[in-house]
mmCIF file of C-alpha atoms and ligand atoms in Angstrom:
data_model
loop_
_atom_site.group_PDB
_atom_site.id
_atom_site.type_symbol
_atom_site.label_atom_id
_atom_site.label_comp_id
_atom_site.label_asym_id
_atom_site.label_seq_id
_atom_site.Cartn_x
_atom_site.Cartn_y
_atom_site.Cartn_z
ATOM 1 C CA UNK J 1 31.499 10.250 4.359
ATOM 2 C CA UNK J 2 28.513 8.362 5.460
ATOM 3 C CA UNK J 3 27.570 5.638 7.550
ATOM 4 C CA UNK J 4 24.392 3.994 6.180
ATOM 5 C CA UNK J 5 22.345 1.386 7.770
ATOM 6 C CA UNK J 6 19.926 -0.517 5.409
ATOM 7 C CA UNK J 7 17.466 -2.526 7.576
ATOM 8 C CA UNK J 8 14.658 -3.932 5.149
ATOM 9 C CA UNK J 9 16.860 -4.515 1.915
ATOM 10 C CA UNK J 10 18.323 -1.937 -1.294
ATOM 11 C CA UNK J 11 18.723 -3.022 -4.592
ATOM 12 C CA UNK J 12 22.604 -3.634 -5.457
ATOM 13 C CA UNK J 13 22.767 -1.214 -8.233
ATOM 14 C CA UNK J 14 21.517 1.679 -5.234
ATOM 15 C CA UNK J 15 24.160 -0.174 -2.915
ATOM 16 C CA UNK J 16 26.765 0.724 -5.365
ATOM 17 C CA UNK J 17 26.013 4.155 -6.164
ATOM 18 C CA UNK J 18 26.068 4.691 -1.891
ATOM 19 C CA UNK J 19 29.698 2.998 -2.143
ATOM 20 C CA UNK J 20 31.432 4.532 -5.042
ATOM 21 C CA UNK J 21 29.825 8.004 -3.764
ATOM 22 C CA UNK J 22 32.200 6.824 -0.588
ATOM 23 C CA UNK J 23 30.139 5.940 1.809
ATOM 24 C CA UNK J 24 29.629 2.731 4.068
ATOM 25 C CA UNK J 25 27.041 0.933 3.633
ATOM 26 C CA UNK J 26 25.780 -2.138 6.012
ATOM 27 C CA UNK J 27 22.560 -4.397 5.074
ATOM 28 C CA UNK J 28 21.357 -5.678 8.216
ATOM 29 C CA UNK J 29 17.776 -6.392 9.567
ATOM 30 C CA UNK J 30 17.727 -4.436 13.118
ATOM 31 C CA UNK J 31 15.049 -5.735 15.376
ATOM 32 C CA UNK J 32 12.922 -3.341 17.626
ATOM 33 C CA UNK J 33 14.458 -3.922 20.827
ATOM 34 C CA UNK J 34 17.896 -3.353 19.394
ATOM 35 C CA UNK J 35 16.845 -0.366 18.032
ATOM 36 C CA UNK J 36 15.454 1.096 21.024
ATOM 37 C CA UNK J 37 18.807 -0.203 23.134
ATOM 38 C CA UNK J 38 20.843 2.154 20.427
ATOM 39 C CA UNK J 39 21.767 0.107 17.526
ATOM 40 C CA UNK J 40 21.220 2.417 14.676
ATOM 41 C CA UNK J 41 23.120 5.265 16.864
ATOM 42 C CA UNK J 42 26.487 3.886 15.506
ATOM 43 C CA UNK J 43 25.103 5.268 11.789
ATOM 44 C CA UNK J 44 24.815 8.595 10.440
ATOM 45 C CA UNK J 45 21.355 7.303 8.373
ATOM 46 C CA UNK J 46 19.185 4.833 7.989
ATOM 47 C CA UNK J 47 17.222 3.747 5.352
ATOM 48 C CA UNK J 48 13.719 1.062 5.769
ATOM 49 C CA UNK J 49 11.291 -0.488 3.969
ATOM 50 C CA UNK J 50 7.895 -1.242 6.425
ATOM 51 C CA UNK J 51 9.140 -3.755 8.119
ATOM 52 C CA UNK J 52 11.444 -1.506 11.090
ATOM 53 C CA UNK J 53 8.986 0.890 12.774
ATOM 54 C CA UNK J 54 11.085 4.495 13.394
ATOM 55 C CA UNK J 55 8.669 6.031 16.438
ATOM 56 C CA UNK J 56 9.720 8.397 18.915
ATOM 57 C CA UNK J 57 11.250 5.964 21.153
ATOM 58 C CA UNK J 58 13.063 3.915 18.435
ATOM 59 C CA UNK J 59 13.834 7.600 17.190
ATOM 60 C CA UNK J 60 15.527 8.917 20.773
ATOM 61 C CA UNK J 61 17.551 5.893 20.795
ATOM 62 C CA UNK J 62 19.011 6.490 16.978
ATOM 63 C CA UNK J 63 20.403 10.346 17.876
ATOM 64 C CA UNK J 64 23.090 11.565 19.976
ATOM 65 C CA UNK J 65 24.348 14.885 21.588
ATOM 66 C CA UNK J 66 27.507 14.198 18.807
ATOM 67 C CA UNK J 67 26.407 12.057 16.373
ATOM 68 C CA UNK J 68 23.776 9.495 15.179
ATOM 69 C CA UNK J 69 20.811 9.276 12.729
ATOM 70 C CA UNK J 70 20.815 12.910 10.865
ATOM 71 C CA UNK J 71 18.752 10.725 8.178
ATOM 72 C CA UNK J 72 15.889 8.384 7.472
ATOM 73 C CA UNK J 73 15.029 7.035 3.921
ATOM 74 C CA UNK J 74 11.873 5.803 3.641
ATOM 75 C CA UNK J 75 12.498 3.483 0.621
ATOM 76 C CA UNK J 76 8.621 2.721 -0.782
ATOM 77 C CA UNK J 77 5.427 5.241 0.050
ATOM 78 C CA UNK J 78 4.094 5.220 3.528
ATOM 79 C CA UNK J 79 5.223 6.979 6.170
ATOM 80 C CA UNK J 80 3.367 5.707 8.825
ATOM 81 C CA UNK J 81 6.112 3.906 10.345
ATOM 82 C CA UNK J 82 8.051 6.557 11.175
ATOM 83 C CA UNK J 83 6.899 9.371 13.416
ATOM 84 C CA UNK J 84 8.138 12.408 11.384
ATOM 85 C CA UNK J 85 7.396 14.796 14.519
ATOM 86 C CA UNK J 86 9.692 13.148 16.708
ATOM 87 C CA UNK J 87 12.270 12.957 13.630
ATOM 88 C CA UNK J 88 11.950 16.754 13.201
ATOM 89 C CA UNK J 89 12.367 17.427 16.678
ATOM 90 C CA UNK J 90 15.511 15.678 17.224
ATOM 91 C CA UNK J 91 16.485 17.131 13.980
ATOM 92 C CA UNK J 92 16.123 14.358 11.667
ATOM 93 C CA UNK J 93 15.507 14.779 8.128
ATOM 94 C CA UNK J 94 12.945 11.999 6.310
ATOM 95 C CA UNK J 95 12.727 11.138 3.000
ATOM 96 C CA UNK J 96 10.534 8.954 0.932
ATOM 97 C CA UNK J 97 10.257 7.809 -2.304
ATOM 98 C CA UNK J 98 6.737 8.759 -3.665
ATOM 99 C CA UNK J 99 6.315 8.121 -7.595
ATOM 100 C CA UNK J 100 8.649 5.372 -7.983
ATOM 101 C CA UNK J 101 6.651 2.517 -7.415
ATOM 102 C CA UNK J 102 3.276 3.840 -9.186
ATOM 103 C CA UNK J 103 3.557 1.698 -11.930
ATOM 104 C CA UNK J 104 3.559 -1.484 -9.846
ATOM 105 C CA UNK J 105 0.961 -0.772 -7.412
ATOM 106 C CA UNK J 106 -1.140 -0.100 -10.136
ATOM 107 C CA UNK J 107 -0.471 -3.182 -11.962
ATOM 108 C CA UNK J 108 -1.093 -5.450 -9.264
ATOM 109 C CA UNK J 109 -4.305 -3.784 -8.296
ATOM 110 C CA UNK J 110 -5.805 -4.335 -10.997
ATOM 111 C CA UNK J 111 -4.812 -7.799 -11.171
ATOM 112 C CA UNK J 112 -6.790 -8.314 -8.068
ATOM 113 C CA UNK J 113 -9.721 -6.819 -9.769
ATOM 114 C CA UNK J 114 -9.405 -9.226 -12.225
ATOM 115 C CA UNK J 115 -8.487 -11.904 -10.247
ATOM 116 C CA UNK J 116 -11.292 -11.333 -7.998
ATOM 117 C CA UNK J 117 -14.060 -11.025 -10.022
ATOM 118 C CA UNK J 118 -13.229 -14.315 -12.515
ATOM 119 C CA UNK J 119 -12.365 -16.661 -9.709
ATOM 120 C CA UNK J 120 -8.544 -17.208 -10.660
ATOM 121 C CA UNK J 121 -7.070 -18.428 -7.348
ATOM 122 C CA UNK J 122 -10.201 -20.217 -6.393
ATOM 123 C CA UNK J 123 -9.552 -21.377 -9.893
ATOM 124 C CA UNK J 124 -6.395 -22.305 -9.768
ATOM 125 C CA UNK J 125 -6.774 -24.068 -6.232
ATOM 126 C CA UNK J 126 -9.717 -26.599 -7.575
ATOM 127 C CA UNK J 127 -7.499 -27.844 -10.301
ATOM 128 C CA UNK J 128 -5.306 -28.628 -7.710
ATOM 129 C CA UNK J 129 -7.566 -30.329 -5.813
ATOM 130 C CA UNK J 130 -8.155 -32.465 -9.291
ATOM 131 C CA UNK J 131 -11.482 -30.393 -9.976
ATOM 132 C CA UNK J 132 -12.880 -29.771 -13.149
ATOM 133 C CA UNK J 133 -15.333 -26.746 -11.386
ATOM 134 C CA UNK J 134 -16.405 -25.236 -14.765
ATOM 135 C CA UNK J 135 -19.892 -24.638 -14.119
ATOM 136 C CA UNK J 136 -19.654 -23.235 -10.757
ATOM 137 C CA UNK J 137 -16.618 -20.482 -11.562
ATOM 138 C CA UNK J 138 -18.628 -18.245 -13.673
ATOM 139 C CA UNK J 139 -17.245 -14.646 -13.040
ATOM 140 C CA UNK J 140 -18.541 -11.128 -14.121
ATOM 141 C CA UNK J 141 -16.465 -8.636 -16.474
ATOM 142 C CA UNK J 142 -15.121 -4.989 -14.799
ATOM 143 C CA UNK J 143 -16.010 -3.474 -18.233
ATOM 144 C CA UNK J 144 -19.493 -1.782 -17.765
ATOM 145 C CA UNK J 145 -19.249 -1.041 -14.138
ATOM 146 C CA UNK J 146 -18.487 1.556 -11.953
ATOM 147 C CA UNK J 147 -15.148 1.871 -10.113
ATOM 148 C CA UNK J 148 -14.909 3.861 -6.779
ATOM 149 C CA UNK J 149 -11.532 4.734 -6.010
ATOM 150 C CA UNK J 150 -11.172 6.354 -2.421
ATOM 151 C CA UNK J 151 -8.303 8.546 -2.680
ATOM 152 C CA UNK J 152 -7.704 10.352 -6.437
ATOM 153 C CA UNK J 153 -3.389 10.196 -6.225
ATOM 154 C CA UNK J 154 -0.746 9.333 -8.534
ATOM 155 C CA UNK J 155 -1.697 5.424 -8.037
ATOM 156 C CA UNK J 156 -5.519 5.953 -8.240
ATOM 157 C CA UNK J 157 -5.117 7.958 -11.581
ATOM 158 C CA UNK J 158 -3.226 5.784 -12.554
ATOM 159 C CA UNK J 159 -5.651 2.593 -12.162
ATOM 160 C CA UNK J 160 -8.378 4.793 -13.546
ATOM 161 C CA UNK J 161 -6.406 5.427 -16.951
ATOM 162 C CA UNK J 162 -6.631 1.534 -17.088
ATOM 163 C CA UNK J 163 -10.231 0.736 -15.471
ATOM 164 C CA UNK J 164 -11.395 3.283 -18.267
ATOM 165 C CA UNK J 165 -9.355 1.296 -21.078
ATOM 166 C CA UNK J 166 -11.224 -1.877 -19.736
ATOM 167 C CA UNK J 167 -14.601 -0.274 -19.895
ATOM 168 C CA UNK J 168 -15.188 0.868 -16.369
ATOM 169 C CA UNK J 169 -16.742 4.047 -15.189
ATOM 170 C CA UNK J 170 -14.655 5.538 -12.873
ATOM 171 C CA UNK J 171 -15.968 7.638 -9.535
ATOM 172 C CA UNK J 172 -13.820 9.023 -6.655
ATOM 173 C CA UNK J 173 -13.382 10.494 -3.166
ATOM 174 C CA UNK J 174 -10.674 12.880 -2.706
ATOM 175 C CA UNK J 175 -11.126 15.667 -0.211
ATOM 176 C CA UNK J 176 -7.606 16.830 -0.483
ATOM 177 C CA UNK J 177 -7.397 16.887 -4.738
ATOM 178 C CA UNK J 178 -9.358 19.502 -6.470
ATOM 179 C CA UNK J 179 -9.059 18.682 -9.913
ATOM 180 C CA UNK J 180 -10.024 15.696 -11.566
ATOM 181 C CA UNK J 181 -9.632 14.201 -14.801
ATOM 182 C CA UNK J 182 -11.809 13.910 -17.848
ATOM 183 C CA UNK J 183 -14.355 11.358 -17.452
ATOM 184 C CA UNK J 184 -13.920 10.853 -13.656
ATOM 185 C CA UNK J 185 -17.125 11.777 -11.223
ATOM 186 C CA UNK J 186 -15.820 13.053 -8.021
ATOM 187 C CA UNK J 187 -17.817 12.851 -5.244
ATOM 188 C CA UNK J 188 -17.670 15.567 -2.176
ATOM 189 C CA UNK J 189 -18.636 12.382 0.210
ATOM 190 C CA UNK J 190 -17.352 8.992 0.742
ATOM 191 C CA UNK J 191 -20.440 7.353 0.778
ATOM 192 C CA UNK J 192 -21.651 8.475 -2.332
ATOM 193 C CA UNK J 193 -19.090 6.335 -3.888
ATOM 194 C CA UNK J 194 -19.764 3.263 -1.918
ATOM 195 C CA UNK J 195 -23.695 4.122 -3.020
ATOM 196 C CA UNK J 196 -22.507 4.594 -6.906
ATOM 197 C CA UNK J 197 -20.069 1.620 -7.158
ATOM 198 C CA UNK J 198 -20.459 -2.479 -7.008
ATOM 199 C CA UNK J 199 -16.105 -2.444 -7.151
ATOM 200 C CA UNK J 200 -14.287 0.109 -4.512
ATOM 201 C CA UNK J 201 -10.122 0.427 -4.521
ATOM 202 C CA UNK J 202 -8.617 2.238 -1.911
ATOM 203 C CA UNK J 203 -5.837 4.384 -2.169
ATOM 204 C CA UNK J 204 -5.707 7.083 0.367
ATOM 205 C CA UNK J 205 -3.302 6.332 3.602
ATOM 206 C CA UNK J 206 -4.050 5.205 7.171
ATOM 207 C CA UNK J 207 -4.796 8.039 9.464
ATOM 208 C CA UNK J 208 -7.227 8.445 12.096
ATOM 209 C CA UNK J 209 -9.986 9.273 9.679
ATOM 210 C CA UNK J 210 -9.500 6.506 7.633
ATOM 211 C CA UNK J 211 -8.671 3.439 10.103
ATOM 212 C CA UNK J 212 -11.662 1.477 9.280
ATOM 213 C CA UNK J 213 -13.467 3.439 6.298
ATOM 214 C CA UNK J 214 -13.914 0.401 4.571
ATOM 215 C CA UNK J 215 -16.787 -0.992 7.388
ATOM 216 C CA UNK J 216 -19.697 -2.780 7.550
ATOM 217 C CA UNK J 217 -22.144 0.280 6.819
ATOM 218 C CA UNK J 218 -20.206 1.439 4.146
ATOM 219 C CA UNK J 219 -20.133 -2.144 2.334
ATOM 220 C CA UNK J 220 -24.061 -2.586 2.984
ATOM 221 C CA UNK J 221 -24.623 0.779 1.060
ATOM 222 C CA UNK J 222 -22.711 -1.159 -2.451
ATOM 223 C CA UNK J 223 -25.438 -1.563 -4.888
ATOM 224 C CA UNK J 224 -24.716 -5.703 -6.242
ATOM 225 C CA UNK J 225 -25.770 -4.745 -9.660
ATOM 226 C CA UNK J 226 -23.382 -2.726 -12.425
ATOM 227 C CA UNK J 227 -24.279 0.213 -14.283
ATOM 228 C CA UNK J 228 -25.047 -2.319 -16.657
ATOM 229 C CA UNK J 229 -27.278 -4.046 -15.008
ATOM 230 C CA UNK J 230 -25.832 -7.223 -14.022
ATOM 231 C CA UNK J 231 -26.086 -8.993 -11.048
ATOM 232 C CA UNK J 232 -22.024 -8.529 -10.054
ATOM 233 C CA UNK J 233 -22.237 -8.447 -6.547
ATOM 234 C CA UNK J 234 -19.644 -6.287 -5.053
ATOM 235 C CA UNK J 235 -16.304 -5.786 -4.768
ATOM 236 C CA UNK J 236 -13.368 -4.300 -2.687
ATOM 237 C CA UNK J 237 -9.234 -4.362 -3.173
ATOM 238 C CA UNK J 238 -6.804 -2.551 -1.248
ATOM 239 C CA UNK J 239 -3.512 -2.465 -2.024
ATOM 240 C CA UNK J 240 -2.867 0.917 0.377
ATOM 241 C CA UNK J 241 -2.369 0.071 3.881
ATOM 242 C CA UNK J 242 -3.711 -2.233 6.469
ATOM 243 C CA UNK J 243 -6.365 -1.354 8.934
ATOM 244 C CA UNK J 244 -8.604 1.244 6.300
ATOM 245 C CA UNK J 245 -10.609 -1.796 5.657
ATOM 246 C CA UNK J 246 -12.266 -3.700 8.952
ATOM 247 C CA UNK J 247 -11.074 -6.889 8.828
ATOM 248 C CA UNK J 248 -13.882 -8.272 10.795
ATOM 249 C CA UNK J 249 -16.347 -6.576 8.916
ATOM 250 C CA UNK J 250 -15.062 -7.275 5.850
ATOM 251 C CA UNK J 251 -15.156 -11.002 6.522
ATOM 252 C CA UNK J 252 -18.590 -11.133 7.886
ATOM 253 C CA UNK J 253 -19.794 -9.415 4.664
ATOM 254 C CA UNK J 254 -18.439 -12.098 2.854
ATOM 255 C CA UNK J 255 -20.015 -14.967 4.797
ATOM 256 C CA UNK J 256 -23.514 -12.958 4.405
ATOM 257 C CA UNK J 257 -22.574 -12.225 0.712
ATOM 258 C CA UNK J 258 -22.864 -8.365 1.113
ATOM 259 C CA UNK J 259 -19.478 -8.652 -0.633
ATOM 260 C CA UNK J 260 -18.718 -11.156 -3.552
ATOM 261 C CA UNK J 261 -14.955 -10.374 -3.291
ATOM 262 C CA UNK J 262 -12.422 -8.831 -1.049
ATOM 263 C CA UNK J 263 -9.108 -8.520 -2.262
ATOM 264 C CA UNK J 264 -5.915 -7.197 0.256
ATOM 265 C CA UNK J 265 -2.401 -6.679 -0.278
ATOM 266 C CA UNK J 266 -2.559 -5.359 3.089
ATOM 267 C CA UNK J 267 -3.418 -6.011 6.650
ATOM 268 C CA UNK J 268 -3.954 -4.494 10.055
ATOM 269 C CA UNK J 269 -1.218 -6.727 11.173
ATOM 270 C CA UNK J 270 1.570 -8.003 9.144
ATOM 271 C CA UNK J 271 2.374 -10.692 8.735
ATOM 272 C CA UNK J 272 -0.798 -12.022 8.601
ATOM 273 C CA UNK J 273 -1.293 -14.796 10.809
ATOM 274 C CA UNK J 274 -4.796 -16.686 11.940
ATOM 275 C CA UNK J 275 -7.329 -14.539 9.843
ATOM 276 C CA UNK J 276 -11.162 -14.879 9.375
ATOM 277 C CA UNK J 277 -10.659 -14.288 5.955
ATOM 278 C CA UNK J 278 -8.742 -17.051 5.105
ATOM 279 C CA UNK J 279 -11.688 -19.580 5.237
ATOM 280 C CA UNK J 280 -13.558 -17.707 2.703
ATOM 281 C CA UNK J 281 -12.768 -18.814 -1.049
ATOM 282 C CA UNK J 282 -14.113 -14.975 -2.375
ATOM 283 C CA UNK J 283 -10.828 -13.393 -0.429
ATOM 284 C CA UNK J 284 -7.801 -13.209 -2.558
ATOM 285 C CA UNK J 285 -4.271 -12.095 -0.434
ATOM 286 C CA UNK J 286 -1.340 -11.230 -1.197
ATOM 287 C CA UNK J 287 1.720 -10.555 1.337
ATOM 288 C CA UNK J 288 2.363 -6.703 0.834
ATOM 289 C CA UNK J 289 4.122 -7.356 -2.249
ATOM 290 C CA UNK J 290 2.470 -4.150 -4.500
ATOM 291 C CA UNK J 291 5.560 -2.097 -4.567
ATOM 292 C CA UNK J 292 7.672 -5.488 -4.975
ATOM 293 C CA UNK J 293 8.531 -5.749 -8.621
ATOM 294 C CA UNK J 294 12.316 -5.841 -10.039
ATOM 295 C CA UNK J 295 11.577 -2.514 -11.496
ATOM 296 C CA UNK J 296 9.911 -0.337 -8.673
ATOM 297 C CA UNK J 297 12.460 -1.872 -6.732
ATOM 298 C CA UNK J 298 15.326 -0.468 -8.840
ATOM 299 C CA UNK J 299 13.529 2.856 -9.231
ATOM 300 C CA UNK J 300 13.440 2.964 -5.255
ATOM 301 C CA UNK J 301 16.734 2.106 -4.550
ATOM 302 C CA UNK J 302 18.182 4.986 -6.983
ATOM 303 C CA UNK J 303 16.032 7.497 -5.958
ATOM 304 C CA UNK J 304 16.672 7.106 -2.205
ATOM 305 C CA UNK J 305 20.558 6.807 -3.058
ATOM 306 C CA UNK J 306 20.332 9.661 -5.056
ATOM 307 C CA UNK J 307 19.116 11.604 -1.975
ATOM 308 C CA UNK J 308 21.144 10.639 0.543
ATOM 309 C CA UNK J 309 24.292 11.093 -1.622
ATOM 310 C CA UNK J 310 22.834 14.952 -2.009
ATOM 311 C CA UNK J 311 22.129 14.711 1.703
ATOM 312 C CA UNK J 312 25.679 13.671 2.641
ATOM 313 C CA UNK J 313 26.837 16.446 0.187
ATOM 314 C CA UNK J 314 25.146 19.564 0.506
ATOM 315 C CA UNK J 315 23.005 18.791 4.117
ATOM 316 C CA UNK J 316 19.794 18.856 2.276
ATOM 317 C CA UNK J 317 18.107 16.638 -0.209
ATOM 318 C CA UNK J 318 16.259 17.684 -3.133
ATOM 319 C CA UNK J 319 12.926 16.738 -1.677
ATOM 320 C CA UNK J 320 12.088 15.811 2.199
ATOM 321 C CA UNK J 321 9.003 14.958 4.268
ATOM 322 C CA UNK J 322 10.149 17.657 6.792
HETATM 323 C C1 MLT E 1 5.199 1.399 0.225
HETATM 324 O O1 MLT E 1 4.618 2.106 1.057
HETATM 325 O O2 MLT E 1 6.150 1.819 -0.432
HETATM 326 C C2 MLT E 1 4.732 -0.009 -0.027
HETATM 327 O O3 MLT E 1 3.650 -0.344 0.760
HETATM 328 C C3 MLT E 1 5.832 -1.008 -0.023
HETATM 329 C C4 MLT E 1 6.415 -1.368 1.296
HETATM 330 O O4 MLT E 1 6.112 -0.794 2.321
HETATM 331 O O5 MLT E 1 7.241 -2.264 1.345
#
């Protein structure tokens, strides 16, 4: 049977299923330095959220000759804390768990969109500060614009189904999906769709060709007026992953008012501290909390117990990143 270490938290109902399937399981937060002095060696697998960062050194110090990590769980999307190259090498399978929190990424991006565009936290701060700031929070609607979603995946489709409900024409950027679904333009260049659209989601992940695709040439090409023809200024969320928007640019947009609203669940370095962006009322944060519903959680924490009880039972898991 198998000793699990859970670094970044599991849902008790996936904590279960790990301990009636047998196995041990120990929920403790492991900090880099002890994980590069050997701390995870003493387990058989490991699962994380994005908070413990599995690179090659972190990696050589989880394996041994006779023993150690034969398994990482991603639990959640992104991989790009772990370096799955190193993990292969030293014979380690990874495993993530893709679809299951679709539905709440989804959700919350559009609620940024909305958010965003009718003022709600700058809103909701100006009552607080006893302000009755009627006249001066007039928003736009989404409905009658265009949408430009970078990255055409399970989350992007699934923000378009609802964009499109709302009224929104929907364009994308996808160089690595072929197909496309009815009513969606896809565009063969990025910059088409920052050309096409006054609001821009992003939903591709962070590699070297997309650190910083969000910049300030790409936000200067945004057109300020919808489809419809109103003055809507533009309009960015990203709920993907930190550092495909440019922070710096981003914020300097919004002081020249290139950019009416910038809304990130995401940041080039979490947690966020001292930020440019907080001193502009048009950004809207949140702390990486897209996948962080009761329900995605429980989906997650099934799915990745499911595969490492098949892992611990047959040597393979249904699906792997390697
Ligand atoms: C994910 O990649 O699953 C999400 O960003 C959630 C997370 O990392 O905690």
């Amino acid at each position: 049977m198998g000793r699990i270490a859970v670094t970044d938290g599991m849902s008790d109902v996936a904590v279960s299923m790990l301990k009636n399937a047998g196995h041990e399981v120990v929920l403790r937060h492991h900090e880099k330095g002890e994980i590069a002095n050997g701390s995870l060696a003493a387990f058989d697998a490991v699962v994380i959220r994005s908070a413990t960062k599995l690179f090659a050194e972190e990696i050589m110090a989880s394996v041994r000759v006779d023993g150690g990590i034969r398994f990482i769980g991603r639990a959640g999307v992104g991989v790009d804390n772990i370096d799955i190259e190193a993990a292969t090498e030293h014979g380690v399978v990874v495993c993530n768990t893709p679809g299951a929190s679709t539905r709440s990424v989804v959700e919350i991006t559009i609620a940024h969109l909305l958010a965003s565009t009718r003022h709600i936290t700058t809103a909701d701060r100006s009552l607080r500060d006893g302000q009755w700031a009627k006249k001066h929070l007039r928003g736009t609607e989404i409905g009658g614009k265009r949408l430009g979603l970078i990255g055409f995946g399970r989350i992007a489709r699934g923000v378009s189904e609802i964009a499109t409900a709302f009224g929104m024409e929907v364009h994308a950027y996808d160089p690595y999906v072929s197909s496309s679904d009815v009513g969606v333009t896809m565009h063969d260049d990025v910059d088409e769709v920052f050309r096409n659209c006054t609001h821009v989601s992003i939903h591709c992940n962070l590699t070297e060709e997309t650190r910083h695709l969000v910049n300030s040439d790409r936000i200067s090409m945004m057109p300020g007026i919808g489809a419809d023809g109103t003055e809507c200024g533009n309009h960015i969320v990203s709920c993907a992953r930190g550092g495909i928007v440019d922070e710096a640019a981003a914020a300097e947009a919004l002081r020249a008012g290139q950019l009416s609203s910038l809304a990130l669940d995401v940041f080039e370095i979490e947690p966020l501290g001292e930020s440019q962006l907080l001193s502009h009322n048009s950004f809207h944060g949140s702390p990486h909390i897209a996948a962080s519903t009761s329900e995605a959680q429980a989906r997650v924490g099934t799915e990745m117990a499911t595969l490492l009880i098949e892992f611990f039972e047959t040597g393979k898991p249904s699906t792997a990143l390697n």
